[in-house]
PDB file of C-alpha atoms in Angstrom:
ATOM      1  CA  ASN A 292       0.000   0.000   0.000  1.00 52.00           C
ATOM      2  CA  ALA A 293       1.741   3.111  -1.232  1.00 73.00           C
ATOM      3  CA  GLY A 294       2.075   5.910   1.249  1.00 90.00           C
ATOM      4  CA  VAL A 295       1.498   9.587   0.686  1.00 95.00           C
ATOM      5  CA  MET A 296       3.368  10.708  -2.406  1.00 95.00           C
ATOM      6  CA  GLN A 297       4.656  14.173  -3.092  1.00 97.00           C
ATOM      7  CA  ASN A 298       6.412  15.584  -6.107  1.00 97.00           C
ATOM      8  CA  PRO A 299       8.696  17.060  -6.876  1.00 97.00           C
ATOM      9  CA  ARG A 300      10.948  16.288  -3.908  1.00 96.00           C
ATOM     10  CA  HIS A 301      13.076  19.335  -4.608  1.00 97.00           C
ATOM     11  CA  LEU A 302      12.018  22.457  -6.467  1.00 98.00           C
ATOM     12  CA  VAL A 303      14.095  25.518  -7.282  1.00 98.00           C
ATOM     13  CA  ARG A 304      12.357  28.690  -8.414  1.00 98.00           C
ATOM     14  CA  ARG A 305      13.555  32.211  -9.070  1.00 98.00           C
ATOM     15  CA  ARG A 306      11.813  35.092  -7.352  1.00 98.00           C
ATOM     16  CA  GLY A 307       8.580  35.943  -9.114  1.00 98.00           C
ATOM     17  CA  GLN A 308       8.008  32.492 -10.609  1.00 98.00           C
ATOM     18  CA  GLU A 309       5.198  30.113  -9.699  1.00 98.00           C
ATOM     19  CA  ALA A 310       5.632  26.932  -7.683  1.00 98.00           C
ATOM     20  CA  ARG A 311       3.253  23.971  -7.954  1.00 98.00           C
ATOM     21  CA  LEU A 312       3.495  21.214  -5.388  1.00 98.00           C
ATOM     22  CA  ARG A 313       1.596  17.952  -5.806  1.00 98.00           C
ATOM     23  CA  CYS A 314       0.322  15.487  -3.256  1.00 98.00           C
ATOM     24  CA  SER A 315      -1.319  12.110  -3.795  1.00 97.00           C
ATOM     25  CA  PRO A 316      -2.910  10.821  -0.578  1.00 96.00           C
ATOM     26  CA  MET A 317      -2.776   7.248   0.606  1.00 93.00           C
ATOM     27  CA  LYS A 318      -5.183   4.919  -1.136  1.00 91.00           C
ATOM     28  CA  GLY A 319      -8.608   5.248   0.395  1.00 88.00           C
ATOM     29  CA  HIS A 320      -7.869   8.609   2.055  1.00 91.00           C
ATOM     30  CA  SER A 321     -10.020  11.559   1.109  1.00 90.00           C
ATOM     31  CA  HIS A 322      -8.706  14.145   3.587  1.00 92.00           C
ATOM     32  CA  VAL A 323      -5.566  16.115   2.764  1.00 95.00           C
ATOM     33  CA  TYR A 324      -3.590  18.593   4.861  1.00 95.00           C
ATOM     34  CA  TRP A 325      -0.712  20.859   3.905  1.00 97.00           C
ATOM     35  CA  TYR A 326       1.971  22.032   6.336  1.00 96.00           C
ATOM     36  CA  ARG A 327       5.019  24.250   6.000  1.00 96.00           C
ATOM     37  CA  GLN A 328       8.271  23.729   7.856  1.00 92.00           C
ATOM     38  CA  LEU A 329      10.629  26.675   8.011  1.00 87.00           C
ATOM     39  CA  PRO A 330      14.290  26.056   8.940  1.00 80.00           C
ATOM     40  CA  GLU A 331      14.718  25.196  12.632  1.00 74.00           C
ATOM     41  CA  GLU A 332      10.950  25.392  13.145  1.00 77.00           C
ATOM     42  CA  GLY A 333       8.153  22.924  13.687  1.00 78.00           C
ATOM     43  CA  LEU A 334       5.461  22.343  11.125  1.00 89.00           C
ATOM     44  CA  LYS A 335       2.741  24.941  10.706  1.00 93.00           C
ATOM     45  CA  PHE A 336      -0.694  23.966   9.464  1.00 93.00           C
ATOM     46  CA  MET A 337      -1.738  25.682   6.247  1.00 95.00           C
ATOM     47  CA  VAL A 338      -4.901  24.144   4.820  1.00 95.00           C
ATOM     48  CA  TYR A 339      -7.239  21.165   5.113  1.00 93.00           C
ATOM     49  CA  LEU A 340      -9.131  19.862   2.088  1.00 94.00           C
ATOM     50  CA  GLN A 341     -11.517  17.138   1.129  1.00 92.00           C
ATOM     51  CA  LYS A 342     -12.324  16.264  -2.447  1.00 89.00           C
ATOM     52  CA  GLU A 343     -13.391  19.495  -4.217  1.00 89.00           C
ATOM     53  CA  ASN A 344     -13.742  21.372  -0.924  1.00 93.00           C
ATOM     54  CA  ILE A 345     -11.538  23.550   1.238  1.00 94.00           C
ATOM     55  CA  ILE A 346     -12.533  22.809   4.823  1.00 91.00           C
ATOM     56  CA  ASP A 347     -10.121  25.030   6.731  1.00 91.00           C
ATOM     57  CA  GLU A 348      -7.580  27.455   5.304  1.00 92.00           C
ATOM     58  CA  SER A 349      -6.890  29.383   8.475  1.00 90.00           C
ATOM     59  CA  GLY A 350      -3.123  28.825   8.163  1.00 91.00           C
ATOM     60  CA  MET A 351      -2.771  29.929   4.556  1.00 94.00           C
ATOM     61  CA  PRO A 352      -1.169  33.287   3.787  1.00 93.00           C
ATOM     62  CA  LYS A 353      -3.841  35.562   2.394  1.00 90.00           C
ATOM     63  CA  GLU A 354      -2.033  36.338  -0.830  1.00 95.00           C
ATOM     64  CA  ARG A 355      -0.201  34.274  -3.460  1.00 97.00           C
ATOM     65  CA  PHE A 356      -1.057  30.875  -1.921  1.00 98.00           C
ATOM     66  CA  SER A 357      -3.886  28.614  -3.038  1.00 97.00           C
ATOM     67  CA  ALA A 358      -4.748  24.942  -2.745  1.00 97.00           C
ATOM     68  CA  GLU A 359      -7.110  22.542  -4.450  1.00 96.00           C
ATOM     69  CA  PHE A 360      -8.054  18.892  -4.291  1.00 96.00           C
ATOM     70  CA  PRO A 361     -10.003  18.062  -7.424  1.00 93.00           C
ATOM     71  CA  LYS A 362     -12.334  15.135  -7.895  1.00 91.00           C
ATOM     72  CA  GLU A 363      -9.663  13.403  -9.961  1.00 91.00           C
ATOM     73  CA  GLY A 364      -5.951  13.730  -9.472  1.00 93.00           C
ATOM     74  CA  PRO A 365      -3.637  14.962  -6.768  1.00 96.00           C
ATOM     75  CA  SER A 366      -3.982  17.884  -4.435  1.00 97.00           C
ATOM     76  CA  ILE A 367      -2.062  20.944  -5.590  1.00 98.00           C
ATOM     77  CA  LEU A 368      -0.506  23.694  -3.491  1.00 98.00           C
ATOM     78  CA  ARG A 369       0.216  26.683  -5.668  1.00 98.00           C
ATOM     79  CA  ILE A 370       2.450  29.604  -4.767  1.00 98.00           C
ATOM     80  CA  GLN A 371       2.424  32.524  -7.156  1.00 98.00           C
ATOM     81  CA  GLN A 372       5.228  35.085  -7.461  1.00 98.00           C
ATOM     82  CA  VAL A 373       7.471  33.284  -4.997  1.00 98.00           C
ATOM     83  CA  VAL A 374       9.747  35.244  -2.660  1.00 97.00           C
ATOM     84  CA  ARG A 375      12.804  34.109  -0.709  1.00 95.00           C
ATOM     85  CA  GLY A 376      10.732  33.788   2.447  1.00 94.00           C
ATOM     86  CA  ASP A 377       8.738  30.989   0.787  1.00 96.00           C
ATOM     87  CA  SER A 378      11.819  28.738   0.899  1.00 96.00           C
ATOM     88  CA  ALA A 379      10.797  25.869   3.161  1.00 96.00           C
ATOM     89  CA  ALA A 380       9.811  22.234   3.237  1.00 94.00           C
ATOM     90  CA  TYR A 381       6.164  21.672   2.402  1.00 97.00           C
ATOM     91  CA  PHE A 382       4.573  18.516   3.720  1.00 96.00           C
ATOM     92  CA  CYS A 383       1.313  16.942   2.766  1.00 96.00           C
ATOM     93  CA  ALA A 384      -0.564  14.548   5.032  1.00 95.00           C
ATOM     94  CA  SER A 385      -3.666  12.465   4.540  1.00 94.00           C
ATOM     95  CA  SER A 386      -6.189  10.676   6.699  1.00 90.00           C
ATOM     96  CA  SER A 387      -9.077   8.339   6.072  1.00 86.00           C
ATOM     97  CA  THR A 388     -11.427  10.372   8.209  1.00 78.00           C
ATOM     98  CA  GLY A 389     -11.398  13.870   9.598  1.00 70.00           C
ATOM     99  CA  GLY A 390     -11.567  14.530  13.291  1.00 68.00           C
ATOM    100  CA  LEU A 391      -9.200  14.772  16.180  1.00 65.00           C
ATOM    101  CA  TYR A 392      -8.840  11.050  16.873  1.00 69.00           C
ATOM    102  CA  TYR A 393      -7.407   9.991  13.563  1.00 76.00           C
ATOM    103  CA  GLU A 394      -3.739  10.112  12.769  1.00 83.00           C
ATOM    104  CA  GLN A 395      -2.426  11.875   9.729  1.00 89.00           C
ATOM    105  CA  TYR A 396       0.122  10.153   7.483  1.00 92.00           C
ATOM    106  CA  PHE A 397       2.816  12.363   6.044  1.00 93.00           C
ATOM    107  CA  GLY A 398       4.549  12.392   2.697  1.00 94.00           C
ATOM    108  CA  PRO A 399       8.299  12.919   2.257  1.00 93.00           C
ATOM    109  CA  GLY A 400       7.878  16.627   1.558  1.00 95.00           C
ATOM    110  CA  THR A 401       8.827  19.046  -1.186  1.00 97.00           C
ATOM    111  CA  ARG A 402      11.808  21.250  -0.449  1.00 95.00           C
ATOM    112  CA  LEU A 403      11.314  24.581  -2.171  1.00 97.00           C
ATOM    113  CA  THR A 404      14.280  26.873  -2.681  1.00 97.00           C
ATOM    114  CA  VAL A 405      13.716  30.372  -4.010  1.00 97.00           C
ATOM    115  CA  THR A 406      16.797  32.003  -5.497  1.00 96.00           C
TER     116      THR A 406
ATOM    117  CA  GLY B1027      -5.526  28.884  19.982  1.00 77.00           C
ATOM    118  CA  ASP B1028      -3.725  25.653  20.717  1.00 84.00           C
ATOM    119  CA  SER B1029      -0.008  25.564  21.420  1.00 90.00           C
ATOM    120  CA  VAL B1030       2.575  22.881  22.113  1.00 94.00           C
ATOM    121  CA  THR B1031       5.850  23.423  23.947  1.00 95.00           C
ATOM    122  CA  GLN B1032       8.621  20.876  23.985  1.00 94.00           C
ATOM    123  CA  MET B1033      12.116  20.944  25.376  1.00 89.00           C
ATOM    124  CA  GLU B1034      14.803  22.564  23.309  1.00 82.00           C
ATOM    125  CA  GLY B1035      17.498  20.440  21.771  1.00 85.00           C
ATOM    126  CA  PRO B1036      19.772  19.053  20.816  1.00 94.00           C
ATOM    127  CA  VAL B1037      19.617  16.305  23.392  1.00 96.00           C
ATOM    128  CA  THR B1038      22.727  14.125  23.369  1.00 97.00           C
ATOM    129  CA  LEU B1039      22.738  10.765  25.133  1.00 97.00           C
ATOM    130  CA  SER B1040      24.859   7.655  25.187  1.00 97.00           C
ATOM    131  CA  GLU B1041      23.492   4.392  23.865  1.00 97.00           C
ATOM    132  CA  GLU B1042      21.315   2.526  26.407  1.00 97.00           C
ATOM    133  CA  ALA B1043      20.603   5.706  28.399  1.00 97.00           C
ATOM    134  CA  PHE B1044      17.100   6.597  29.586  1.00 97.00           C
ATOM    135  CA  LEU B1045      15.290   9.184  27.476  1.00 97.00           C
ATOM    136  CA  THR B1046      12.717  11.799  28.443  1.00 97.00           C
ATOM    137  CA  ILE B1047      11.540  14.530  26.079  1.00 97.00           C
ATOM    138  CA  ASN B1048       9.109  16.898  27.774  1.00 97.00           C
ATOM    139  CA  CYS B1049       5.982  18.149  26.050  1.00 97.00           C
ATOM    140  CA  THR B1050       3.195  20.362  27.415  1.00 97.00           C
ATOM    141  CA  TYR B1051       0.154  21.690  25.623  1.00 95.00           C
ATOM    142  CA  THR B1052      -2.539  24.311  25.892  1.00 93.00           C
ATOM    143  CA  ALA B1053      -5.834  23.677  24.167  1.00 86.00           C
ATOM    144  CA  THR B1054      -9.526  24.297  24.372  1.00 79.00           C
ATOM    145  CA  GLY B1055     -11.303  21.116  25.310  1.00 79.00           C
ATOM    146  CA  TYR B1056      -9.598  17.757  25.232  1.00 84.00           C
ATOM    147  CA  PRO B1057      -7.231  17.329  22.326  1.00 90.00           C
ATOM    148  CA  SER B1058      -5.705  14.162  20.961  1.00 91.00           C
ATOM    149  CA  LEU B1059      -1.927  14.075  21.406  1.00 93.00           C
ATOM    150  CA  PHE B1060       0.742  12.640  19.124  1.00 94.00           C
ATOM    151  CA  TRP B1061       4.459  12.089  18.864  1.00 96.00           C
ATOM    152  CA  TYR B1062       5.984  12.094  15.395  1.00 95.00           C
ATOM    153  CA  VAL B1063       9.589  11.304  14.424  1.00 96.00           C
ATOM    154  CA  GLN B1064      11.478  12.756  11.477  1.00 92.00           C
ATOM    155  CA  TYR B1065      14.651  11.179  10.145  1.00 91.00           C
ATOM    156  CA  PRO B1066      17.017  13.310   8.032  1.00 86.00           C
ATOM    157  CA  GLY B1067      15.579  14.180   4.638  1.00 80.00           C
ATOM    158  CA  GLU B1068      12.324  12.352   5.282  1.00 83.00           C
ATOM    159  CA  GLY B1069       8.748  13.150   6.202  1.00 85.00           C
ATOM    160  CA  LEU B1070       7.197  12.638   9.603  1.00 90.00           C
ATOM    161  CA  GLN B1071       6.255   9.208  10.861  1.00 93.00           C
ATOM    162  CA  LEU B1072       3.683   8.708  13.568  1.00 93.00           C
ATOM    163  CA  LEU B1073       5.363   7.224  16.623  1.00 96.00           C
ATOM    164  CA  LEU B1074       2.447   7.007  19.057  1.00 96.00           C
ATOM    165  CA  LYS B1075      -0.772   8.716  20.078  1.00 94.00           C
ATOM    166  CA  ALA B1076      -3.259   9.087  22.925  1.00 94.00           C
ATOM    167  CA  THR B1077      -6.799  10.369  22.600  1.00 91.00           C
ATOM    168  CA  LYS B1078      -7.995  10.799  26.190  1.00 90.00           C
ATOM    169  CA  ALA B1079      -6.732  11.472  29.689  1.00 92.00           C
ATOM    170  CA  ASP B1080      -4.603   8.718  31.260  1.00 95.00           C
ATOM    171  CA  ASP B1081      -4.222   6.912  27.927  1.00 95.00           C
ATOM    172  CA  LYS B1082      -0.727   5.590  27.333  1.00 97.00           C
ATOM    173  CA  GLY B1083       0.570   5.430  23.788  1.00 96.00           C
ATOM    174  CA  SER B1084       3.459   3.073  23.076  1.00 97.00           C
ATOM    175  CA  ASN B1085       5.480   1.897  20.098  1.00 96.00           C
ATOM    176  CA  LYS B1086       9.020   0.586  19.479  1.00 95.00           C
ATOM    177  CA  GLY B1087       9.909   0.918  23.165  1.00 97.00           C
ATOM    178  CA  PHE B1088       8.709   4.534  23.363  1.00 98.00           C
ATOM    179  CA  GLU B1089       5.880   5.521  25.708  1.00 98.00           C
ATOM    180  CA  ALA B1090       3.931   8.658  26.549  1.00 98.00           C
ATOM    181  CA  THR B1091       1.021   9.145  28.959  1.00 98.00           C
ATOM    182  CA  TYR B1092      -1.696  11.774  28.471  1.00 97.00           C
ATOM    183  CA  ARG B1093      -1.717  13.745  31.744  1.00 96.00           C
ATOM    184  CA  LYS B1094      -4.666  16.121  31.840  1.00 93.00           C
ATOM    185  CA  GLU B1095      -3.829  17.513  35.288  1.00 94.00           C
ATOM    186  CA  THR B1096      -0.394  18.688  34.152  1.00 95.00           C
ATOM    187  CA  THR B1097      -1.329  19.140  30.455  1.00 95.00           C
ATOM    188  CA  SER B1098       1.668  17.036  29.515  1.00 97.00           C
ATOM    189  CA  PHE B1099       2.584  14.191  27.159  1.00 97.00           C
ATOM    190  CA  HIS B1100       6.236  13.436  27.862  1.00 98.00           C
ATOM    191  CA  LEU B1101       8.017  10.919  25.649  1.00 98.00           C
ATOM    192  CA  GLU B1102      10.127   8.239  27.353  1.00 98.00           C
ATOM    193  CA  LYS B1103      12.261   5.276  26.378  1.00 98.00           C
ATOM    194  CA  GLY B1104      14.138   3.035  28.756  1.00 97.00           C
ATOM    195  CA  SER B1105      17.201   2.300  26.614  1.00 96.00           C
ATOM    196  CA  VAL B1106      17.946   4.331  23.498  1.00 97.00           C
ATOM    197  CA  GLN B1107      19.849   3.124  20.446  1.00 97.00           C
ATOM    198  CA  VAL B1108      21.930   4.971  17.873  1.00 96.00           C
ATOM    199  CA  SER B1109      19.128   4.376  15.367  1.00 95.00           C
ATOM    200  CA  ASP B1110      16.799   6.510  17.524  1.00 97.00           C
ATOM    201  CA  SER B1111      18.734   9.618  16.495  1.00 96.00           C
ATOM    202  CA  ALA B1112      16.165  11.883  14.825  1.00 96.00           C
ATOM    203  CA  VAL B1113      13.976  14.916  15.430  1.00 94.00           C
ATOM    204  CA  TYR B1114      10.905  14.277  17.591  1.00 96.00           C
ATOM    205  CA  PHE B1115       7.776  16.390  17.361  1.00 95.00           C
ATOM    206  CA  CYS B1116       4.948  16.579  19.859  1.00 96.00           C
ATOM    207  CA  ALA B1117       1.576  17.569  18.361  1.00 94.00           C
ATOM    208  CA  SER B1118      -2.012  18.152  19.405  1.00 92.00           C
ATOM    209  CA  ASN B1119      -5.329  18.154  17.584  1.00 87.00           C
ATOM    210  CA  SER B1120      -8.372  19.799  19.119  1.00 78.00           C
ATOM    211  CA  GLY B1121     -10.589  19.048  16.138  1.00 68.00           C
ATOM    212  CA  GLY B1122     -13.811  21.013  16.142  1.00 57.00           C
ATOM    213  CA  GLY B1123     -13.850  21.240  12.360  1.00 52.00           C
ATOM    214  CA  ALA B1124     -10.296  22.546  12.148  1.00 59.00           C
ATOM    215  CA  ASP B1125      -8.271  19.377  12.017  1.00 69.00           C
ATOM    216  CA  GLY B1126      -4.820  20.743  11.479  1.00 85.00           C
ATOM    217  CA  LEU B1127      -2.232  19.478  13.925  1.00 89.00           C
ATOM    218  CA  THR B1128      -0.443  21.966  16.163  1.00 91.00           C
ATOM    219  CA  PHE B1129       3.234  21.050  16.454  1.00 92.00           C
ATOM    220  CA  GLY B1130       5.985  21.845  18.890  1.00 93.00           C
ATOM    221  CA  LYS B1131       9.274  23.071  17.456  1.00 91.00           C
ATOM    222  CA  GLY B1132      10.874  19.647  17.600  1.00 93.00           C
ATOM    223  CA  THR B1133      13.657  18.137  19.680  1.00 95.00           C
ATOM    224  CA  HIS B1134      16.776  16.905  17.944  1.00 95.00           C
ATOM    225  CA  LEU B1135      17.977  13.706  19.636  1.00 97.00           C
ATOM    226  CA  ILE B1136      21.542  12.502  19.131  1.00 97.00           C
ATOM    227  CA  ILE B1137      22.556   9.091  20.440  1.00 97.00           C
ATOM    228  CA  GLN B1138      26.265   8.387  20.657  1.00 96.00           C
ATOM    229  CA  PRO B1139      27.647   4.820  20.597  1.00 94.00           C
TER     230      PRO B1139
END
């Protein structure tokens, strides 16, 4: 049973370009979460999605960041006009059910470097 | 909002030493609590969890007990190995429709042979 898959694993973008990060949840999971990990920091929650719905985006920056989880295909985290401060590791997690009792399974992350 | 505080690292121990990594939380209601481990260059792996007061989570020799009276979830292991070297994250989830985990900053554990 494949785990959570993320690609690319490493992404380099110049300032002002767009970054697209992809996440395929574990088989049978319909809940996806995105987190950002800045250097020497813990993970910060960004957004929680179910198929075709954003459930909670309270951790998303108001500008330049968007996320989707279409009916078919992976979840996408999109960062427009990247800046150096966006350099971080972005992790996706999935769960079979929402709610506080259920563990989230994490992918290997995408390490974004903005030059 | 929720917050999680864990001891600063790095923590350096000799092989077979006893390990404690402290974790305390603040939350509305009664959150579920988790410990995750991150090896270099990898994502987070769930180590153990507890969903209610006095529950003990355990896995691979690690244990943590959900203490509501002290709002703590300290991670312990009786005899650490070099392969336990990693970064350990304590996390909470209060749910309520917002199911994002709240993480501590992580504790880097180094085990020397």
